[in-house]
XYZ file of C-alpha atoms in Angstrom:
554
model
C -1.094 -22.672 -8.665
C -1.450 -19.778 -11.111
C -2.493 -22.082 -13.962
C -5.712 -22.598 -11.984
C -6.564 -18.938 -12.431
C -4.893 -17.784 -15.673
C -5.301 -18.998 -19.240
C -1.652 -18.068 -19.957
C 0.864 -18.036 -17.117
C 3.981 -16.367 -18.551
C 4.608 -13.389 -20.789
C 7.565 -12.090 -22.754
C 6.523 -8.550 -23.645
C 3.978 -5.909 -22.762
C 2.138 -6.612 -26.009
C 1.949 -10.299 -25.124
C 0.700 -9.400 -21.637
C -1.970 -6.976 -22.856
C -3.241 -9.381 -25.489
C -3.250 -12.645 -23.552
C -3.838 -11.933 -19.856
C -7.105 -13.696 -19.103
C -8.416 -14.841 -15.735
C -10.250 -18.079 -15.045
C -12.806 -16.939 -12.507
C -14.066 -19.666 -10.162
C -17.550 -19.573 -8.703
C -17.618 -18.503 -5.056
C -13.881 -17.805 -5.005
C -12.355 -17.638 -1.547
C -8.622 -17.057 -1.233
C -8.301 -18.952 2.053
C -9.849 -22.135 0.692
C -8.967 -21.963 -3.009
C -5.335 -20.882 -2.659
C -4.008 -21.413 0.858
C -5.744 -24.699 1.640
C -4.815 -26.024 -1.801
C -1.151 -25.185 -1.104
C -1.554 -27.038 2.212
C -2.556 -30.145 0.263
C -0.055 -29.853 -2.569
C 2.997 -28.479 -0.719
C 2.267 -28.974 2.993
C 5.882 -28.622 4.154
C 6.738 -25.566 2.042
C 7.605 -22.505 4.114
C 4.826 -19.933 3.730
C 5.561 -17.375 6.442
C 8.774 -16.377 8.201
C 7.988 -13.942 11.006
C 10.685 -12.148 12.994
C 10.759 -9.214 15.375
C 13.192 -6.696 16.795
C 13.539 -8.707 20.011
C 15.034 -11.727 18.259
C 11.770 -13.665 17.989
C 11.189 -16.004 15.041
C 8.252 -18.126 13.844
C 8.323 -20.312 10.747
C 5.024 -21.612 9.385
C 4.405 -23.983 6.495
C 1.301 -23.900 4.340
C -0.079 -26.856 6.283
C 0.494 -25.108 9.596
C -1.242 -21.962 8.342
C -4.248 -24.060 7.329
C -4.454 -25.761 10.704
C -3.987 -22.528 12.638
C -6.495 -20.572 10.549
C -9.040 -23.396 10.898
C -8.606 -23.254 14.657
C -8.981 -19.470 14.668
C -12.090 -19.672 12.472
C -13.633 -22.201 14.850
C -12.856 -19.984 17.836
C -14.409 -16.928 16.181
C -17.503 -18.997 15.354
C -17.956 -19.672 19.068
C -18.132 -15.889 19.562
C -20.900 -15.600 16.991
C -18.791 -14.195 14.156
C -19.798 -15.336 10.693
C -20.756 -14.357 7.160
C -21.030 -10.617 6.566
C -19.987 -9.552 10.064
C -17.638 -6.530 10.055
C -14.531 -7.237 12.152
C -11.821 -4.638 12.732
C -8.230 -5.797 13.181
C -5.713 -3.631 15.056
C -2.816 -6.053 15.357
C 0.276 -4.155 14.195
C 2.623 -6.792 12.710
C 1.836 -9.581 15.166
C 2.035 -13.082 13.733
C -1.648 -13.648 14.481
C -2.708 -11.033 11.917
C -2.028 -13.485 9.089
C -3.903 -16.276 10.866
C -6.940 -14.141 11.716
C -7.125 -12.698 8.189
C -7.375 -16.214 6.755
C -9.844 -17.294 9.442
C -12.196 -14.392 8.725
C -12.049 -15.126 4.994
C -13.020 -18.720 5.759
C -16.068 -17.481 7.654
C -17.108 -14.986 4.987
C -16.782 -12.105 7.448
C -15.841 -8.572 6.378
C -12.276 -7.739 7.430
C -11.457 -4.130 8.301
C -7.685 -3.781 8.875
C -6.788 -0.685 10.869
C -3.625 0.991 12.042
C -2.504 1.002 15.661
C -2.224 4.817 15.554
C -5.985 5.418 15.623
C -7.359 7.708 18.322
C -10.610 7.287 20.248
C -12.319 9.579 17.711
C -10.979 7.537 14.778
C -12.180 4.272 16.312
C -15.670 5.601 17.058
C -15.933 6.917 13.504
C -14.988 3.539 12.021
C -17.171 1.532 14.384
C -20.172 3.705 13.599
C -19.709 4.008 9.840
C -19.120 0.281 9.317
C -21.309 -1.089 12.152
C -18.299 -3.017 13.425
C -19.353 -6.138 15.356
C -16.005 -7.190 16.807
C -12.549 -5.702 17.359
C -9.501 -7.955 17.516
C -6.557 -5.999 18.850
C -3.040 -6.327 20.200
C -2.385 -5.722 23.929
C -0.523 -2.485 23.237
C -1.160 0.078 26.005
C -2.073 2.883 23.605
C -4.294 0.735 21.386
C -6.092 -0.783 24.366
C -6.696 2.610 25.984
C -8.194 4.143 22.831
C -10.482 1.157 22.240
C -11.675 1.277 25.873
C -12.346 5.009 25.623
C -14.416 4.422 22.464
C -16.588 1.664 23.981
C -19.473 3.774 25.265
C -19.940 5.384 21.851
C -19.634 2.135 19.863
C -22.942 0.309 20.433
C -22.539 -2.016 17.440
C -19.425 -3.685 18.902
C -20.390 -6.778 20.869
C -17.047 -8.580 21.069
C -13.661 -7.254 22.152
C -10.840 -9.760 21.620
C -7.276 -9.050 22.720
C -4.126 -10.925 21.704
C -1.310 -10.786 24.236
C -0.694 -11.019 27.976
C -2.531 -8.009 29.376
C -6.257 -8.521 28.840
C -8.576 -5.704 29.983
C -11.755 -6.544 31.854
C -14.631 -7.394 29.545
C -12.345 -8.581 26.741
C -11.757 -12.088 25.431
C -8.291 -13.601 25.838
C -7.554 -14.886 22.326
C -4.439 -16.911 23.157
C -5.987 -18.876 26.018
C -9.528 -19.239 24.679
C -8.511 -20.427 21.218
C -7.016 -23.559 22.767
C -10.536 -24.669 23.712
C -11.965 -24.222 20.211
C -13.721 -27.303 18.803
C -12.762 -28.878 15.480
C -13.539 -26.484 12.642
C -16.569 -27.143 10.482
C -16.641 -25.195 7.237
C -19.973 -23.421 6.720
C -22.166 -24.877 3.978
C -22.087 -21.536 2.158
C -19.389 -18.924 2.658
C -19.575 -16.326 -0.100
C -20.501 -15.235 -3.594
C -17.808 -13.565 -5.660
C -19.439 -10.156 -5.225
C -19.885 -10.369 -1.456
C -17.827 -7.861 0.505
C -14.621 -9.442 1.821
C -12.501 -6.477 2.857
C -12.991 -2.815 3.687
C -10.346 -0.165 4.085
C -10.771 3.303 5.483
C -8.543 5.356 3.217
C -5.936 7.350 5.077
C -7.153 10.465 3.288
C -4.872 13.343 2.327
C -7.956 15.526 2.918
C -11.367 15.075 4.490
C -12.747 12.180 6.522
C -11.642 8.655 5.561
C -13.766 6.846 2.983
C -14.820 3.222 3.321
C -13.489 1.315 0.314
C -15.370 -1.972 -0.129
C -13.751 -4.898 -1.969
C -15.327 -8.164 -3.087
C -13.825 -11.647 -2.720
C -12.386 -11.282 -6.243
C -10.125 -8.475 -5.004
C -7.715 -11.140 -3.745
C -7.609 -12.717 -7.216
C -6.780 -9.307 -8.653
C -3.518 -9.325 -6.706
C -2.231 -12.395 -8.543
C -0.602 -10.025 -11.035
C 0.908 -7.987 -8.180
C 2.883 -10.863 -6.727
C 3.550 -13.069 -9.744
C 4.338 -10.451 -12.377
C 5.175 -7.125 -10.707
C 7.083 -8.581 -7.743
C 8.312 -11.348 -10.068
C 7.960 -13.994 -7.339
C 8.123 -17.780 -7.497
C 8.405 -20.724 -5.072
C 11.682 -20.179 -3.253
C 11.370 -16.385 -3.161
C 11.633 -14.760 0.265
C 9.710 -11.523 -0.062
C 9.690 -8.548 2.302
C 7.291 -5.657 1.888
C 7.628 -2.813 4.376
C 4.066 -1.947 5.357
C 1.892 -1.660 8.420
C -0.921 -4.220 8.443
C -3.446 -1.428 8.941
C -3.260 -0.117 5.390
C -3.768 -1.498 1.907
C -0.132 -2.025 0.978
C -0.009 -4.921 3.455
C -2.246 -7.111 1.293
C -0.402 -5.901 -1.800
C 2.900 -7.200 -0.464
C 2.407 -9.450 2.560
C -0.544 -11.650 1.696
C -2.429 -12.381 -1.518
C -0.078 -12.051 -4.488
C 2.923 -13.560 -2.740
C 1.062 -16.754 -1.888
C -0.410 -17.080 -5.381
C 3.252 -17.274 -6.428
C 4.084 -19.864 -3.754
C 6.650 -17.505 -2.237
C 7.557 -17.156 1.428
C 6.314 -13.965 3.092
C 8.989 -12.451 5.320
C 7.832 -10.242 8.193
C 9.936 -7.994 10.386
C 7.840 -6.817 13.334
C 9.460 -3.683 14.715
C 8.388 -0.691 16.760
C 10.428 2.013 15.057
C 11.952 2.040 11.586
C 15.716 2.091 11.414
C 17.479 1.550 8.090
C 20.461 -0.215 9.626
C 18.277 -2.672 11.584
C 16.186 -3.439 8.516
C 19.252 -4.052 6.367
C 20.685 -6.373 9.031
C 17.500 -8.452 8.929
C 17.612 -8.633 5.129
C 21.232 -9.770 5.336
C 20.630 -12.339 8.098
C 17.637 -14.050 6.506
C 18.800 -13.746 2.881
C 15.796 -11.816 1.587
C 15.497 -12.199 -2.201
C 12.730 -9.712 -3.012
C 12.047 -6.338 -1.426
C 9.306 -3.735 -1.763
C 8.984 -0.442 0.083
C 7.822 3.124 -0.501
C 10.464 5.533 -1.801
C 10.809 7.047 1.679
C 12.373 3.804 2.940
C 14.782 3.646 0.011
C 15.772 7.257 0.673
C 16.935 6.315 4.166
C 18.575 3.080 2.958
C 20.790 4.797 0.389
C 22.108 7.124 3.090
C 23.622 4.077 4.797
C 26.961 2.615 3.764
C 25.473 -0.335 1.859
C 28.889 -1.918 1.433
C 28.647 -2.931 5.127
C 25.798 -5.352 4.379
C 25.793 -8.620 2.466
C 22.797 -8.148 0.168
C 23.977 -10.704 -2.395
C 20.743 -12.698 -1.984
C 18.677 -9.736 -3.167
C 17.333 -10.352 -6.671
C 14.467 -7.945 -7.255
C 13.220 -4.636 -5.817
C 9.945 -2.793 -6.299
C 8.459 0.427 -4.970
C 5.014 1.988 -4.635
C 2.995 4.127 -2.252
C 4.226 7.443 -3.596
C 6.080 8.622 -6.676
C 9.739 7.588 -7.019
C 12.258 10.362 -7.491
C 14.778 9.429 -10.213
C 17.645 10.490 -7.950
C 16.718 7.724 -5.494
C 16.515 5.175 -8.326
C 19.957 6.164 -9.607
C 21.644 6.065 -6.202
C 20.144 2.678 -5.294
C 21.222 1.248 -8.657
C 24.722 2.626 -8.144
C 24.996 1.048 -4.676
C 23.314 -2.332 -5.333
C 23.237 -2.915 -9.079
C 19.447 -3.440 -8.852
C 16.917 -1.430 -10.835
C 13.811 -0.596 -8.843
C 10.551 -1.440 -10.592
C 7.866 1.105 -9.811
C 4.125 0.479 -9.518
C 1.024 2.557 -8.961
C -2.385 1.851 -7.515
C -4.838 2.998 -4.903
C -6.761 1.626 -1.950
C -9.621 1.347 -4.450
C -7.628 -0.872 -6.817
C -4.856 -3.391 -7.094
C -1.789 -2.348 -9.086
C -3.027 -0.375 -12.083
C 0.287 0.717 -13.598
C 3.578 -1.066 -13.227
C 7.052 -1.792 -14.506
C 7.056 -5.515 -15.242
C 10.057 -7.869 -15.594
C 9.908 -7.781 -19.392
C 10.140 -3.966 -19.367
C 13.119 -1.666 -19.047
C 12.420 0.722 -16.154
C 12.532 4.441 -16.779
C 13.548 6.125 -13.513
C 10.567 8.064 -12.173
C 8.006 6.409 -14.447
C 5.163 4.338 -12.981
C 5.403 2.001 -15.962
C 2.569 0.867 -18.221
C -1.049 -0.188 -17.612
C -1.697 -3.507 -15.915
C -3.549 -5.550 -18.520
C -6.407 -6.394 -16.165
C -7.538 -2.749 -16.381
C -8.542 -0.475 -19.277
C -6.474 2.594 -18.341
C -6.709 5.981 -20.018
C -5.650 9.587 -19.512
C -8.358 12.204 -19.980
C -8.587 15.978 -20.092
C -11.041 17.939 -17.930
C -13.595 17.764 -20.772
C -13.404 13.954 -20.766
C -11.556 13.560 -24.066
C -8.442 11.328 -24.237
C -4.997 12.908 -23.884
C -2.379 12.666 -26.592
C 1.135 11.529 -25.689
C 2.834 14.289 -23.719
C -0.409 15.857 -22.514
C -1.210 15.902 -18.808
C -4.486 14.348 -17.720
C -6.289 12.345 -15.073
C -5.688 8.602 -14.805
C -9.020 6.807 -15.209
C -10.202 3.200 -15.421
C -12.881 2.441 -17.977
C -15.485 -0.065 -16.799
C -18.433 0.343 -19.128
C -19.437 -3.315 -18.974
C -20.079 -5.752 -16.156
C -18.521 -7.530 -14.431
C -16.218 -4.718 -13.379
C -12.450 -5.271 -13.724
C -11.015 -7.758 -11.232
C -9.416 -5.782 -8.415
C -11.508 -2.617 -8.783
C -13.487 -1.777 -5.658
C -17.262 -2.177 -5.328
C -17.766 1.425 -4.251
C -17.608 3.552 -1.134
C -19.631 1.678 1.469
C -22.833 3.470 2.504
C -21.992 6.513 0.392
C -23.646 6.365 -3.024
C -23.114 10.074 -3.634
C -19.356 9.844 -3.111
C -19.242 6.725 -5.296
C -21.053 8.540 -8.116
C -18.649 11.483 -7.876
C -15.677 9.186 -8.489
C -17.300 6.564 -10.707
C -19.821 7.580 -13.365
C -20.549 7.073 -17.045
C -18.576 3.838 -16.990
C -15.378 5.540 -15.802
C -13.654 5.432 -12.407
C -11.749 8.672 -11.775
C -8.591 8.149 -9.708
C -7.996 11.853 -9.039
C -4.316 11.371 -9.948
C -2.634 13.303 -12.745
C -0.015 11.919 -15.134
C 1.270 12.119 -18.689
C 2.238 9.356 -21.099
C 5.391 9.352 -23.199
C 5.707 8.092 -26.771
C 6.737 4.619 -25.539
C 3.564 4.240 -23.475
C 5.150 4.844 -20.056
C 3.152 6.914 -17.542
C 4.696 9.681 -15.436
C 3.090 10.886 -12.213
C 2.244 14.569 -11.806
C 0.315 14.678 -8.515
C -3.201 14.716 -7.173
C -5.585 16.963 -9.084
C -5.980 19.113 -5.960
C -2.184 19.439 -5.609
C -1.513 20.967 -9.050
C -0.250 24.545 -8.706
C -1.395 27.271 -11.144
C 1.161 30.076 -11.190
C 1.283 32.945 -13.724
C -0.705 30.829 -16.194
C 1.536 27.768 -15.776
C 0.319 24.438 -14.358
C 3.028 22.987 -12.128
C 2.865 19.435 -10.778
C 4.431 19.142 -7.313
C 6.239 15.918 -8.125
C 8.399 17.415 -10.889
C 9.722 20.089 -8.505
C 10.177 17.556 -5.704
C 12.148 15.336 -8.076
C 14.427 18.239 -8.947
C 15.054 19.053 -5.281
C 15.719 15.408 -4.432
C 18.773 15.427 -6.688
C 20.460 17.862 -4.285
C 22.491 16.045 -1.599
C 21.062 18.202 1.207
C 17.477 17.049 0.722
C 16.110 13.933 2.450
C 12.422 14.641 1.884
C 10.394 17.519 0.520
C 6.850 18.578 -0.282
C 5.810 21.148 -2.866
C 2.663 23.206 -2.346
C 1.137 26.389 -3.681
C 0.820 29.599 -1.679
C -1.684 32.296 -2.774
C -0.012 35.325 -4.345
C -1.616 38.626 -5.395
C 0.421 38.895 -8.599
C 0.995 35.311 -9.793
C -2.140 33.698 -8.371
C 0.028 31.143 -6.590
C 3.728 30.678 -6.002
C 5.630 27.466 -5.380
C 6.671 26.636 -1.819
C 9.105 23.899 -0.825
C 8.928 22.367 2.658
C 12.197 20.490 3.126
C 13.714 17.970 5.534
C 17.504 18.268 5.429
C 20.083 15.556 5.961
C 21.632 15.721 9.424
C 24.955 16.942 8.059
C 23.178 19.871 6.356
C 20.941 21.069 9.175
C 23.555 23.468 10.516
C 23.661 25.135 7.085
C 19.938 25.919 6.976
C 19.628 29.576 6.048
C 19.425 32.082 3.211
C 22.511 30.800 1.401
C 21.198 27.234 1.263
C 17.780 28.524 0.151
C 19.386 30.313 -2.784
C 21.500 27.280 -3.602
C 18.425 25.028 -3.706
C 16.475 27.526 -5.806
C 19.302 27.758 -8.345
C 19.570 23.957 -8.327
C 15.906 23.600 -9.308
C 16.331 26.188 -12.078
C 19.193 24.134 -13.513
C 17.437 20.757 -13.266
C 13.972 21.721 -14.540
C 12.179 24.655 -16.158
C 13.198 27.822 -14.258
C 9.606 29.035 -13.730
C 8.992 26.008 -11.468
C 11.528 26.946 -8.817
C 10.248 27.414 -5.244
C 10.027 31.078 -4.326
C 9.385 30.119 -0.704
C 11.506 27.561 1.155
C 10.877 26.283 4.679
C 13.109 23.829 6.543
C 11.354 21.437 8.947
C 12.317 18.418 11.040
C 9.584 16.238 9.518
C 6.744 16.389 7.017
C 3.113 15.848 8.006
C 1.983 12.433 6.819
C -1.056 10.222 6.837
C -1.093 7.090 8.966
C -0.056 5.179 5.848
C 2.993 7.390 5.310
C 1.816 9.642 2.484
C 2.722 13.318 2.632
C -0.232 15.500 3.664
C 0.303 18.556 1.465
C -3.172 19.727 2.473
C -1.938 20.115 6.063
C 0.942 22.289 4.892
C -1.492 24.435 2.878
C -3.838 24.756 5.871
C -0.982 25.765 8.164
C 0.196 28.397 5.677
C -3.348 29.753 5.297
C -3.767 30.080 9.070
C -0.564 32.124 9.279
C -1.487 34.602 6.562
């Protein structure tokens, strides 16, 4: 498959990768037709999707079955008037139908807007209005259904409400029964240009209202490197990425790149995360490749991993937030597997990564993905030297823009210009580069703490705290101070066996620990113990919420 889209299909070093990665870009590329339907012809009986849930359910689908089912779904959606350019929001949790409907909407040239099941009425109205959503396809979850119904009167653009499940509210289409009556699918004469909008994500936003990130049909092609090279997948791989289908990591790890590689996507549909239950599923189904944010790994390494047969596991990756070296070391000690870190945004595919031909450095995001021209710049726009902290940027002076980079923020030219001007897309993320070319995350520009003339990145202090056995999760923020300008505050979630010890003695112990592990001036002068950290709907820590809470209490 990948030889259809790459001039060279294997690489032995980062130099080889940077020099020889070159895409073959088809006209009017459409992932559903040009990848999935081709697999259905060439390997019709190959297992493409293995879906399971926490109630013991299991569905196995071959590439041929996915083609037939997505054709049927596309035909059904056509009967409801959905076609090229129509914005359709999906709120389907991890239901099996999400994969079918995604492919069906691609086949129609519609604009897919995946959304999380945790949206409120206000969130849904905001998305419907900003994107002029035409149809909502949702799961029959009581909460989801109630919020959608409450948003109806203030969502005039929505003409079709489609529900998948048993409990169908009045005025909604019953997907499971109506799809059976769909006529034979007829592919439209014209589906899309490469630059047509295929996918839009509302960023979870660590501050401010969510932005609408618009991606073209070539965005899917940009994820070839994610699945084939970063995840290191191949036919026969059984890959599990832990991600809700409502945010961007789902298509990073549960859709495009994995099927370019001919791998099988493994899905575990569950209501509440539990490390033991997840590990049991990995053991039962013999998962070979695993990707999750560091938070998941943190809970996994607190289990007795010797209780699980993980001998099938070959390769592990992590992204979504920075990886603390202590988590890397503990996972390696318990499994013998080195986690390979990656970095990217909703606006991009993977931009930095640790590839199979590289030796991982615990805590490093790796090196630039060769499909992007990555740089680090100072506030004045000049490039950083090795060791200097700067903003990660993507240079895109010439057209076409790099494959995988977003088109812009939909209906917001001003916001697009703020982030993307003079041929440079500004990620807003800070890092530094070592002498070997590896990048090390520092934090969001807005999260950097300036204390007594020092610039302190929250991640370096968090990494130091994470090496203490008491700490499960932590967030570092700055608190205004009359003398130092700002002081460092640590908001900490303790392990259950440490919660009874929360107090002044443990505070002092943690402060001294940070002084020993990193530069003493970075230690947290304020420590607060909490049961959980505030997070976005995609699981990222909302440091801004901690800062706002502290400001309101001053």
